[in-house]
PDB file of C-alpha atoms and ligand atoms in Angstrom:
ATOM      1  CA  MET Y1156      81.758 110.290 109.991  1.00  0.00           C
ATOM      2  CA  LYS Y1157      85.244 110.057 111.182  1.00  0.00           C
ATOM      3  CA  ALA Y1158      86.766 107.538 113.330  1.00  0.00           C
ATOM      4  CA  LYS Y1159      87.112 108.353 117.074  1.00  0.00           C
ATOM      5  CA  SER Y1160      91.155 108.623 117.903  1.00  0.00           C
ATOM      6  CA  ILE Y1161      92.549 106.774 120.914  1.00  0.00           C
ATOM      7  CA  GLN Y1162      94.314 109.131 123.406  1.00  0.00           C
ATOM      8  CA  GLN Y1163      95.704 105.714 125.188  1.00  0.00           C
ATOM      9  CA  ILE Y1164      95.277 102.078 125.877  1.00  0.00           C
ATOM     10  CA  LEU Y1165      95.461 102.108 129.844  1.00  0.00           C
ATOM     11  CA  LEU Y1166      97.009  98.816 131.688  1.00  0.00           C
ATOM     12  CA  PRO Y1167      94.839  98.490 134.949  1.00  0.00           C
ATOM     13  CA  PRO Y1168      96.575 100.057 137.958  1.00  0.00           C
ATOM     14  CA  ALA Y1169      97.672  98.644 140.641  1.00  0.00           C
ATOM     15  CA  PRO Y1170      94.454  97.128 142.972  1.00  0.00           C
ATOM     16  CA  HIS Y1171      93.746  98.708 146.408  1.00  0.00           C
ATOM     17  CA  MET Y1172      91.125  97.426 148.489  1.00  0.00           C
ATOM     18  CA  VAL Y1173      87.612  99.321 149.201  1.00  0.00           C
ATOM     19  CA  GLY Y1174      86.656  97.978 152.778  1.00  0.00           C
ATOM     20  CA  ASP Y1175      87.424  94.243 152.329  1.00  0.00           C
ATOM     21  CA  GLY Y1176      84.898  93.160 149.673  1.00  0.00           C
ATOM     22  CA  PHE Y1177      86.284  95.079 146.496  1.00  0.00           C
ATOM     23  CA  ARG Y1178      89.811  94.999 144.873  1.00  0.00           C
ATOM     24  CA  VAL Y1179      89.563  97.476 142.612  1.00  0.00           C
ATOM     25  CA  HIS Y1180      91.825  98.970 140.117  1.00  0.00           C
ATOM     26  CA  ASN Y1181      91.193 102.759 140.070  1.00  0.00           C
ATOM     27  CA  PHE Y1182      91.379 104.143 136.101  1.00  0.00           C
ATOM     28  CA  PHE Y1183      90.322 107.766 136.770  1.00  0.00           C
ATOM     29  CA  PRO Y1184      90.604 110.144 138.613  1.00  0.00           C
ATOM     30  CA  THR Y1185      93.691 109.101 140.774  1.00  0.00           C
ATOM     31  CA  GLY Y1186      95.111 105.664 138.679  1.00  0.00           C
ATOM     32  CA  TYR Y1187      96.532 107.666 135.980  1.00  0.00           C
ATOM     33  CA  ASN Y1188      96.194 111.186 137.085  1.00  0.00           C
ATOM     34  CA  ILE Y1189      94.177 112.310 133.855  1.00  0.00           C
ATOM     35  CA  GLY Y1190      92.324 114.936 135.633  1.00  0.00           C
ATOM     36  CA  LYS Y1191      89.123 115.395 137.830  1.00  0.00           C
ATOM     37  CA  ASN Y1192      87.165 116.969 134.606  1.00  0.00           C
ATOM     38  CA  ARG Y1193      89.097 114.680 131.915  1.00  0.00           C
ATOM     39  CA  MET Y1194      85.819 112.240 132.281  1.00  0.00           C
ATOM     40  CA  SER Y1195      83.621 114.565 133.230  1.00  0.00           C
ATOM     41  CA  PRO Y1196      80.479 113.729 133.976  1.00  0.00           C
ATOM     42  CA  PHE Y1197      82.400 110.656 135.334  1.00  0.00           C
ATOM     43  CA  PHE Y1198      84.447 110.986 138.145  1.00  0.00           C
ATOM     44  CA  MET Y1199      85.484 107.845 139.380  1.00  0.00           C
ATOM     45  CA  MET Y1200      85.766 103.987 138.031  1.00  0.00           C
ATOM     46  CA  ASP Y1201      86.691 101.613 140.333  1.00  0.00           C
ATOM     47  CA  TYR Y1202      86.971  97.679 138.551  1.00  0.00           C
ATOM     48  CA  ASN Y1203      86.771  94.696 140.503  1.00  0.00           C
ATOM     49  CA  SER Y1204      88.439  92.386 137.806  1.00  0.00           C
ATOM     50  CA  LYS Y1205      87.386  89.110 138.007  1.00  0.00           C
ATOM     51  CA  ILE Y1206      89.016  87.415 140.873  1.00  0.00           C
ATOM     52  CA  ASP Y1207      87.958  84.248 143.375  1.00  0.00           C
ATOM     53  CA  PHE Y1208      86.825  84.949 146.954  1.00  0.00           C
ATOM     54  CA  SER Y1209      87.153  82.151 149.324  1.00  0.00           C
ATOM     55  CA  PRO Y1210      84.160  81.046 151.106  1.00  0.00           C
ATOM     56  CA  ARG Y1211      83.207  83.335 154.257  1.00  0.00           C
ATOM     57  CA  GLU Y1212      80.658  83.121 156.831  1.00  0.00           C
ATOM     58  CA  ASN Y1213      80.381  86.991 157.729  1.00  0.00           C
ATOM     59  CA  PRO Y1214      80.396  88.963 153.987  1.00  0.00           C
ATOM     60  CA  ARG Y1215      83.139  91.069 153.244  1.00  0.00           C
ATOM     61  CA  GLY Y1216      82.279  94.683 152.101  1.00  0.00           C
ATOM     62  CA  VAL Y1217      81.928  98.120 153.069  1.00  0.00           C
ATOM     63  CA  GLY Y1218      80.447  99.502 156.411  1.00  0.00           C
ATOM     64  CA  VAL Y1219      77.897 102.656 156.360  1.00  0.00           C
ATOM     65  CA  HIS Y1220      78.841 105.442 154.797  1.00  0.00           C
ATOM     66  CA  PRO Y1221      77.880 108.912 152.851  1.00  0.00           C
ATOM     67  CA  HIS Y1222      77.641 110.219 149.910  1.00  0.00           C
ATOM     68  CA  ARG Y1223      76.693 113.717 148.612  1.00  0.00           C
ATOM     69  CA  GLY Y1224      76.592 115.776 145.162  1.00  0.00           C
ATOM     70  CA  PHE Y1225      76.622 112.666 142.443  1.00  0.00           C
ATOM     71  CA  GLU Y1226      75.005 109.295 142.062  1.00  0.00           C
ATOM     72  CA  THR Y1227      76.948 105.680 142.052  1.00  0.00           C
ATOM     73  CA  VAL Y1228      76.428 103.279 139.477  1.00  0.00           C
ATOM     74  CA  THR Y1229      77.272  99.373 140.425  1.00  0.00           C
ATOM     75  CA  ILE Y1230      77.409  97.051 137.331  1.00  0.00           C
ATOM     76  CA  VAL Y1231      77.775  93.580 138.465  1.00  0.00           C
ATOM     77  CA  TYR Y1232      79.513  90.668 136.129  1.00  0.00           C
ATOM     78  CA  HIS Y1233      80.431  88.180 138.839  1.00  0.00           C
ATOM     79  CA  GLY Y1234      79.189  87.725 142.025  1.00  0.00           C
ATOM     80  CA  LYS Y1235      76.101  89.523 143.769  1.00  0.00           C
ATOM     81  CA  VAL Y1236      76.634  92.660 145.907  1.00  0.00           C
ATOM     82  CA  ALA Y1237      73.982  93.251 148.911  1.00  0.00           C
ATOM     83  CA  HIS Y1238      72.938  97.269 149.129  1.00  0.00           C
ATOM     84  CA  HIS Y1239      71.149  99.098 151.963  1.00  0.00           C
ATOM     85  CA  ASP Y1240      70.724 102.555 152.331  1.00  0.00           C
ATOM     86  CA  SER Y1241      69.198 105.252 154.848  1.00  0.00           C
ATOM     87  CA  THR Y1242      66.137 106.191 152.580  1.00  0.00           C
ATOM     88  CA  GLY Y1243      65.105 102.545 153.194  1.00  0.00           C
ATOM     89  CA  ASN Y1244      66.076 101.301 149.662  1.00  0.00           C
ATOM     90  CA  SER Y1245      68.095  97.861 149.731  1.00  0.00           C
ATOM     91  CA  GLY Y1246      68.454  95.253 146.870  1.00  0.00           C
ATOM     92  CA  VAL Y1247      70.851  92.352 145.627  1.00  0.00           C
ATOM     93  CA  ILE Y1248      72.825  93.829 142.354  1.00  0.00           C
ATOM     94  CA  SER Y1249      73.261  89.924 140.411  1.00  0.00           C
ATOM     95  CA  GLU Y1250      75.168  88.935 137.553  1.00  0.00           C
ATOM     96  CA  GLY Y1251      74.157  91.169 134.683  1.00  0.00           C
ATOM     97  CA  ASP Y1252      72.349  93.661 136.940  1.00  0.00           C
ATOM     98  CA  VAL Y1253      73.065  97.209 137.383  1.00  0.00           C
ATOM     99  CA  GLN Y1254      72.007  99.849 140.293  1.00  0.00           C
ATOM    100  CA  TRP Y1255      71.841 103.264 139.716  1.00  0.00           C
ATOM    101  CA  MET Y1256      71.765 105.434 143.086  1.00  0.00           C
ATOM    102  CA  THR Y1257      71.235 109.021 143.118  1.00  0.00           C
ATOM    103  CA  ALA Y1258      73.267 109.962 145.987  1.00  0.00           C
ATOM    104  CA  ALA Y1259      72.320 114.031 145.500  1.00  0.00           C
ATOM    105  CA  SER Y1260      71.590 116.102 148.579  1.00  0.00           C
ATOM    106  CA  GLY Y1261      73.338 113.041 150.727  1.00  0.00           C
ATOM    107  CA  ILE Y1262      72.628 109.288 152.015  1.00  0.00           C
ATOM    108  CA  LEU Y1263      74.196 106.744 154.013  1.00  0.00           C
ATOM    109  CA  HIS Y1264      75.018 103.405 152.646  1.00  0.00           C
ATOM    110  CA  LYS Y1265      76.864 100.371 152.651  1.00  0.00           C
ATOM    111  CA  GLU Y1266      77.793  97.493 150.140  1.00  0.00           C
ATOM    112  CA  TYR Y1267      78.369  93.804 150.845  1.00  0.00           C
ATOM    113  CA  HIS Y1268      78.758  90.848 149.144  1.00  0.00           C
ATOM    114  CA  GLU Y1269      75.688  88.696 149.435  1.00  0.00           C
ATOM    115  CA  GLU Y1270      75.377  86.356 152.214  1.00  0.00           C
ATOM    116  CA  GLU Y1271      74.664  83.180 149.989  1.00  0.00           C
ATOM    117  CA  PHE Y1272      77.074  84.274 147.639  1.00  0.00           C
ATOM    118  CA  SER Y1273      79.814  85.007 150.255  1.00  0.00           C
ATOM    119  CA  LYS Y1274      79.158  81.565 151.919  1.00  0.00           C
ATOM    120  CA  LYS Y1275      80.109  80.051 148.838  1.00  0.00           C
ATOM    121  CA  GLY Y1276      82.795  81.854 147.844  1.00  0.00           C
ATOM    122  CA  GLY Y1277      83.777  82.230 143.523  1.00  0.00           C
ATOM    123  CA  PRO Y1278      84.475  84.603 141.032  1.00  0.00           C
ATOM    124  CA  PHE Y1279      83.760  87.999 141.415  1.00  0.00           C
ATOM    125  CA  GLN Y1280      83.846  90.987 139.326  1.00  0.00           C
ATOM    126  CA  MET Y1281      81.621  94.319 139.141  1.00  0.00           C
ATOM    127  CA  ILE Y1282      82.758  98.379 138.410  1.00  0.00           C
ATOM    128  CA  GLN Y1283      81.374 101.286 140.529  1.00  0.00           C
ATOM    129  CA  LEU Y1284      81.539 104.352 138.206  1.00  0.00           C
ATOM    130  CA  TRP Y1285      81.123 107.792 140.209  1.00  0.00           C
ATOM    131  CA  VAL Y1286      78.487 109.815 138.055  1.00  0.00           C
ATOM    132  CA  ASN Y1287      78.724 113.740 138.541  1.00  0.00           C
ATOM    133  CA  LEU Y1288      75.605 115.868 138.677  1.00  0.00           C
ATOM    134  CA  PRO Y1289      75.828 119.385 137.959  1.00  0.00           C
ATOM    135  CA  ALA Y1290      75.288 122.196 140.343  1.00  0.00           C
ATOM    136  CA  LYS Y1291      71.569 122.814 139.905  1.00  0.00           C
ATOM    137  CA  ASP Y1292      70.881 118.402 140.920  1.00  0.00           C
ATOM    138  CA  LYS Y1293      73.329 118.322 143.691  1.00  0.00           C
ATOM    139  CA  MET Y1294      71.423 119.000 146.513  1.00  0.00           C
ATOM    140  CA  SER Y1295      67.992 117.224 144.653  1.00  0.00           C
ATOM    141  CA  LYS Y1296      66.625 114.350 146.237  1.00  0.00           C
ATOM    142  CA  PRO Y1297      68.287 111.365 146.643  1.00  0.00           C
ATOM    143  CA  LYS Y1298      66.973 108.055 143.921  1.00  0.00           C
ATOM    144  CA  TYR Y1299      67.675 104.571 143.531  1.00  0.00           C
ATOM    145  CA  GLN Y1300      67.114 102.505 140.058  1.00  0.00           C
ATOM    146  CA  ALA Y1301      67.021  98.821 140.924  1.00  0.00           C
ATOM    147  CA  ILE Y1302      67.958  97.872 137.324  1.00  0.00           C
ATOM    148  CA  THR Y1303      67.309  93.862 136.512  1.00  0.00           C
ATOM    149  CA  ASN Y1304      69.593  92.447 133.523  1.00  0.00           C
ATOM    150  CA  ASP Y1305      65.698  91.583 131.795  1.00  0.00           C
ATOM    151  CA  GLN Y1306      65.321  95.309 132.360  1.00  0.00           C
ATOM    152  CA  LEU Y1307      68.338  96.567 130.099  1.00  0.00           C
ATOM    153  CA  GLY Y1308      67.488  97.768 126.286  1.00  0.00           C
ATOM    154  CA  LYS Y1309      68.607  94.952 124.041  1.00  0.00           C
ATOM    155  CA  TYR Y1310      70.226  95.548 120.633  1.00  0.00           C
ATOM    156  CA  GLN Y1311      70.665  92.302 118.836  1.00  0.00           C
ATOM    157  CA  LEU Y1312      74.109  91.951 116.698  1.00  0.00           C
ATOM    158  CA  ASP Y1313      75.163  89.103 114.403  1.00  0.00           C
ATOM    159  CA  ASN Y1314      75.715  85.675 115.540  1.00  0.00           C
ATOM    160  CA  GLY Y1315      73.881  86.022 119.155  1.00  0.00           C
ATOM    161  CA  GLY Y1316      76.125  88.937 120.401  1.00  0.00           C
ATOM    162  CA  VAL Y1317      74.077  91.766 122.103  1.00  0.00           C
ATOM    163  CA  VAL Y1318      74.692  95.306 123.011  1.00  0.00           C
ATOM    164  CA  GLU Y1319      72.707  96.020 126.439  1.00  0.00           C
ATOM    165  CA  VAL Y1320      71.180  99.658 126.755  1.00  0.00           C
ATOM    166  CA  ILE Y1321      72.293 100.869 130.275  1.00  0.00           C
ATOM    167  CA  ALA Y1322      71.555 104.786 129.277  1.00  0.00           C
ATOM    168  CA  GLY Y1323      70.819 106.734 126.110  1.00  0.00           C
ATOM    169  CA  GLU Y1324      70.339 104.698 123.178  1.00  0.00           C
ATOM    170  CA  PHE Y1325      71.548 102.216 120.749  1.00  0.00           C
ATOM    171  CA  LYS Y1326      70.462 101.803 117.335  1.00  0.00           C
ATOM    172  CA  GLY Y1327      66.686 102.966 118.489  1.00  0.00           C
ATOM    173  CA  VAL Y1328      67.040 101.187 121.696  1.00  0.00           C
ATOM    174  CA  LYS Y1329      66.683 102.655 124.761  1.00  0.00           C
ATOM    175  CA  GLY Y1330      68.556 102.950 128.127  1.00  0.00           C
ATOM    176  CA  ALA Y1331      66.452 101.541 131.008  1.00  0.00           C
ATOM    177  CA  ALA Y1332      68.157 104.076 133.141  1.00  0.00           C
ATOM    178  CA  SER Y1333      67.447 108.267 133.809  1.00  0.00           C
ATOM    179  CA  THR Y1334      70.068 110.138 133.509  1.00  0.00           C
ATOM    180  CA  PHE Y1335      70.937 114.035 134.712  1.00  0.00           C
ATOM    181  CA  THR Y1336      72.566 114.674 131.967  1.00  0.00           C
ATOM    182  CA  PRO Y1337      73.207 113.102 128.377  1.00  0.00           C
ATOM    183  CA  ILE Y1338      74.671 110.176 128.936  1.00  0.00           C
ATOM    184  CA  GLU Y1339      75.391 106.712 126.709  1.00  0.00           C
ATOM    185  CA  MET Y1340      76.422 103.539 128.713  1.00  0.00           C
ATOM    186  CA  TYR Y1341      76.154 100.257 126.975  1.00  0.00           C
ATOM    187  CA  ASN Y1342      77.437  96.604 127.792  1.00  0.00           C
ATOM    188  CA  ALA Y1343      78.405  94.714 124.148  1.00  0.00           C
ATOM    189  CA  LYS Y1344      78.593  91.427 124.461  1.00  0.00           C
ATOM    190  CA  ILE Y1345      80.622  90.478 120.701  1.00  0.00           C
ATOM    191  CA  LYS Y1346      81.084  87.099 119.598  1.00  0.00           C
ATOM    192  CA  LYS Y1347      84.588  86.048 118.185  1.00  0.00           C
ATOM    193  CA  GLY Y1348      84.755  87.325 114.430  1.00  0.00           C
ATOM    194  CA  ALA Y1349      82.050  89.753 115.398  1.00  0.00           C
ATOM    195  CA  ALA Y1350      82.221  93.638 114.352  1.00  0.00           C
ATOM    196  CA  VAL Y1351      80.036  96.590 115.849  1.00  0.00           C
ATOM    197  CA  THR Y1352      80.322  99.991 115.319  1.00  0.00           C
ATOM    198  CA  PHE Y1353      79.942 102.831 117.988  1.00  0.00           C
ATOM    199  CA  ASP Y1354      78.769 106.504 116.901  1.00  0.00           C
ATOM    200  CA  LEU Y1355      79.376 108.954 120.084  1.00  0.00           C
ATOM    201  CA  PRO Y1356      79.568 112.772 119.850  1.00  0.00           C
ATOM    202  CA  GLU Y1357      82.826 114.128 119.283  1.00  0.00           C
ATOM    203  CA  ASN Y1358      82.783 116.364 122.433  1.00  0.00           C
ATOM    204  CA  PHE Y1359      81.640 113.651 124.889  1.00  0.00           C
ATOM    205  CA  ASN Y1360      84.024 112.063 127.024  1.00  0.00           C
ATOM    206  CA  THR Y1361      84.533 108.232 126.190  1.00  0.00           C
ATOM    207  CA  GLY Y1362      85.984 105.245 127.365  1.00  0.00           C
ATOM    208  CA  ILE Y1363      85.912 101.534 126.747  1.00  0.00           C
ATOM    209  CA  LEU Y1364      86.369  99.229 129.205  1.00  0.00           C
ATOM    210  CA  VAL Y1365      87.638  95.617 127.754  1.00  0.00           C
ATOM    211  CA  VAL Y1366      85.949  93.036 130.683  1.00  0.00           C
ATOM    212  CA  GLU Y1367      86.345  90.122 129.049  1.00  0.00           C
ATOM    213  CA  GLY Y1368      88.016  88.635 125.478  1.00  0.00           C
ATOM    214  CA  ALA Y1369      89.861  90.770 123.384  1.00  0.00           C
ATOM    215  CA  VAL Y1370      89.350  92.909 120.801  1.00  0.00           C
ATOM    216  CA  LYS Y1371      90.474  95.526 118.292  1.00  0.00           C
ATOM    217  CA  VAL Y1372      89.297  98.972 118.642  1.00  0.00           C
ATOM    218  CA  ASN Y1373      89.914 101.216 114.990  1.00  0.00           C
ATOM    219  CA  GLY Y1374      92.269  98.780 114.534  1.00  0.00           C
ATOM    220  CA  GLU Y1375      94.642  98.645 117.752  1.00  0.00           C
ATOM    221  CA  LYS Y1376      94.204  95.891 119.685  1.00  0.00           C
ATOM    222  CA  ALA Y1377      92.757  95.891 123.330  1.00  0.00           C
ATOM    223  CA  PRO Y1378      93.120  92.802 125.640  1.00  0.00           C
ATOM    224  CA  ALA Y1379      91.025  92.142 128.906  1.00  0.00           C
ATOM    225  CA  ASP Y1380      91.098  94.696 131.846  1.00  0.00           C
ATOM    226  CA  ASN Y1381      92.430  97.728 129.724  1.00  0.00           C
ATOM    227  CA  PHE Y1382      90.933 100.625 129.601  1.00  0.00           C
ATOM    228  CA  ILE Y1383      90.866 102.479 126.140  1.00  0.00           C
ATOM    229  CA  LEU Y1384      91.049 106.360 126.527  1.00  0.00           C
ATOM    230  CA  PHE Y1385      89.254 108.343 123.685  1.00  0.00           C
ATOM    231  CA  LYS Y1386      90.353 112.357 122.411  1.00  0.00           C
ATOM    232  CA  ASN Y1387      87.604 114.844 121.433  1.00  0.00           C
ATOM    233  CA  GLU Y1388      88.090 113.804 118.481  1.00  0.00           C
ATOM    234  CA  GLY Y1389      86.070 111.854 115.579  1.00  0.00           C
ATOM    235  CA  GLU Y1390      82.817 110.054 116.573  1.00  0.00           C
ATOM    236  CA  THR Y1391      83.411 106.760 115.139  1.00  0.00           C
ATOM    237  CA  ILE Y1392      84.188 103.560 116.520  1.00  0.00           C
ATOM    238  CA  SER Y1393      84.543 100.393 115.259  1.00  0.00           C
ATOM    239  CA  ILE Y1394      84.914  97.048 117.607  1.00  0.00           C
ATOM    240  CA  GLU Y1395      85.987  93.575 115.881  1.00  0.00           C
ATOM    241  CA  ALA Y1396      86.044  90.585 118.510  1.00  0.00           C
ATOM    242  CA  GLU Y1397      88.707  88.481 118.672  1.00  0.00           C
ATOM    243  CA  GLU Y1398      87.727  86.232 121.469  1.00  0.00           C
ATOM    244  CA  ASP Y1399      83.851  85.971 122.709  1.00  0.00           C
ATOM    245  CA  SER Y1400      83.970  89.852 124.484  1.00  0.00           C
ATOM    246  CA  ILE Y1401      82.270  92.188 126.750  1.00  0.00           C
ATOM    247  CA  LEU Y1402      83.123  96.018 126.671  1.00  0.00           C
ATOM    248  CA  PHE Y1403      81.614  98.572 128.876  1.00  0.00           C
ATOM    249  CA  VAL Y1404      81.023 101.764 126.493  1.00  0.00           C
ATOM    250  CA  ILE Y1405      80.851 105.202 128.686  1.00  0.00           C
ATOM    251  CA  SER Y1406      80.050 108.280 127.045  1.00  0.00           C
ATOM    252  CA  GLY Y1407      78.554 111.474 128.317  1.00  0.00           C
ATOM    253  CA  GLU Y1408      78.531 115.493 127.595  1.00  0.00           C
ATOM    254  CA  PRO Y1409      80.851 116.854 129.914  1.00  0.00           C
ATOM    255  CA  ILE Y1410      79.608 118.979 132.819  1.00  0.00           C
ATOM    256  CA  ASN Y1411      81.878 122.301 132.652  1.00  0.00           C
ATOM    257  CA  GLU Y1412      81.669 123.384 136.093  1.00  0.00           C
ATOM    258  CA  PRO Y1413      84.257 123.388 138.613  1.00  0.00           C
ATOM    259  CA  ILE Y1414      84.807 120.308 141.092  1.00  0.00           C
ATOM    260  CA  ALA Y1415      85.790 120.265 144.424  1.00  0.00           C
ATOM    261  CA  ALA Y1416      85.986 116.478 146.077  1.00  0.00           C
ATOM    262  CA  TYR Y1417      86.988 114.915 149.199  1.00  0.00           C
ATOM    263  CA  GLY Y1418      86.683 111.496 150.044  1.00  0.00           C
ATOM    264  CA  PRO Y1419      82.731 110.505 149.405  1.00  0.00           C
ATOM    265  CA  PHE Y1420      81.814 114.145 148.649  1.00  0.00           C
ATOM    266  CA  LEU Y1421      81.413 115.719 145.417  1.00  0.00           C
ATOM    267  CA  MET Y1422      80.924 119.223 144.943  1.00  0.00           C
ATOM    268  CA  ASN Y1423      81.502 122.522 143.451  1.00  0.00           C
ATOM    269  CA  THR Y1424      83.129 124.748 146.025  1.00  0.00           C
ATOM    270  CA  HIS Y1425      85.458 123.870 149.258  1.00  0.00           C
ATOM    271  CA  GLU Y1426      82.453 126.056 151.225  1.00  0.00           C
ATOM    272  CA  GLU Y1427      80.013 123.193 149.752  1.00  0.00           C
ATOM    273  CA  LEU Y1428      82.340 120.150 150.989  1.00  0.00           C
ATOM    274  CA  GLU Y1429      82.710 121.844 154.729  1.00  0.00           C
ATOM    275  CA  GLN Y1430      78.630 122.121 154.208  1.00  0.00           C
ATOM    276  CA  ALA Y1431      78.564 118.798 153.538  1.00  0.00           C
ATOM    277  CA  LEU Y1432      80.704 117.292 156.215  1.00  0.00           C
ATOM    278  CA  GLU Y1433      78.818 119.121 158.874  1.00  0.00           C
ATOM    279  CA  ASP Y1434      75.903 118.000 157.551  1.00  0.00           C
ATOM    280  CA  PHE Y1435      76.878 114.460 157.725  1.00  0.00           C
ATOM    281  CA  ASN Y1436      78.256 115.233 161.553  1.00  0.00           C
ATOM    282  CA  LYS Y1437      74.952 116.553 162.631  1.00  0.00           C
ATOM    283  CA  GLY Y1438      73.273 113.106 161.420  1.00  0.00           C
ATOM    284  CA  LYS Y1439      71.298 115.367 158.295  1.00  0.00           C
ATOM    285  CA  PHE Y1440      72.044 112.206 156.060  1.00  0.00           C
ATOM    286  CA  GLY Y1441      69.559 110.303 157.858  1.00  0.00           C
ATOM    287  CA  TYR Y1442      70.199 106.881 159.708  1.00  0.00           C
ATOM    288  CA  LEU Y1443      71.090 103.495 158.747  1.00  0.00           C
ATOM    289  CA  GLU Y1444      72.450 100.434 161.328  1.00  0.00           C
ATOM    290  CA  ASP Y1445      75.865  98.915 160.654  1.00  0.00           C
TER     291      ASP Y1445
HETATM  292 MN1  LIG J  43      79.274 104.091 148.627  1.00  0.00          MN
END
């Protein structure tokens, strides 16, 4: 198989606050203007690089807001995030855990630092990814997958490293999340000096975020907080870890449909966006106390 070509290694764009709890670098779609469909089915990636939050009584975060037409995937590396939604689901996403929430036809939710974490303060690091849904699934029933670290598929690497399989499959180890379209998603924890190879289909849109450490990717150096964007050429990605490293690997089959995006809604047409807004204003997304 042929090496997957690197399009660009992207530095983290200037951060902005989401509510008062998330200080994020938006790698796409706006951070680098790479296009709404360039990473399809992944529409948006916000990365809260590791920062210390000072202790606070009232947890920081984002209040009640809607979503329709896609899924939010939250991966926590440091700190804890508390979540509540209008379907009655709630939970705490702790270090190493993943929350895969299917907003689909519509939910309201709120996302805050977990109370005890907020009181203590400390390092906080997480990713939120928006995964688009194909037209036929956009109005399906909301769904919630709370995936704790012990539920992730795990492939042991040499000298103590591990590939945690969130979705898809790595060397026969299956991911924990169910997805609507073909998606590969891993956390690769690689010890200094070790190597790992990923084979991902040429047509899948693929990227790797260096969450921790420093690696060589197909021979090119990539430090922490950088995102490696791959061309749709070749399959094989060869990683060598120059330090103990954590990589967030995403790869998915593109959804070849038009995208109409407005704020928290991700649909195919402008009319559907107007419908979403109207339904939200009519209270059709349910109720959630602030
Ligand atoms: Mn949200």
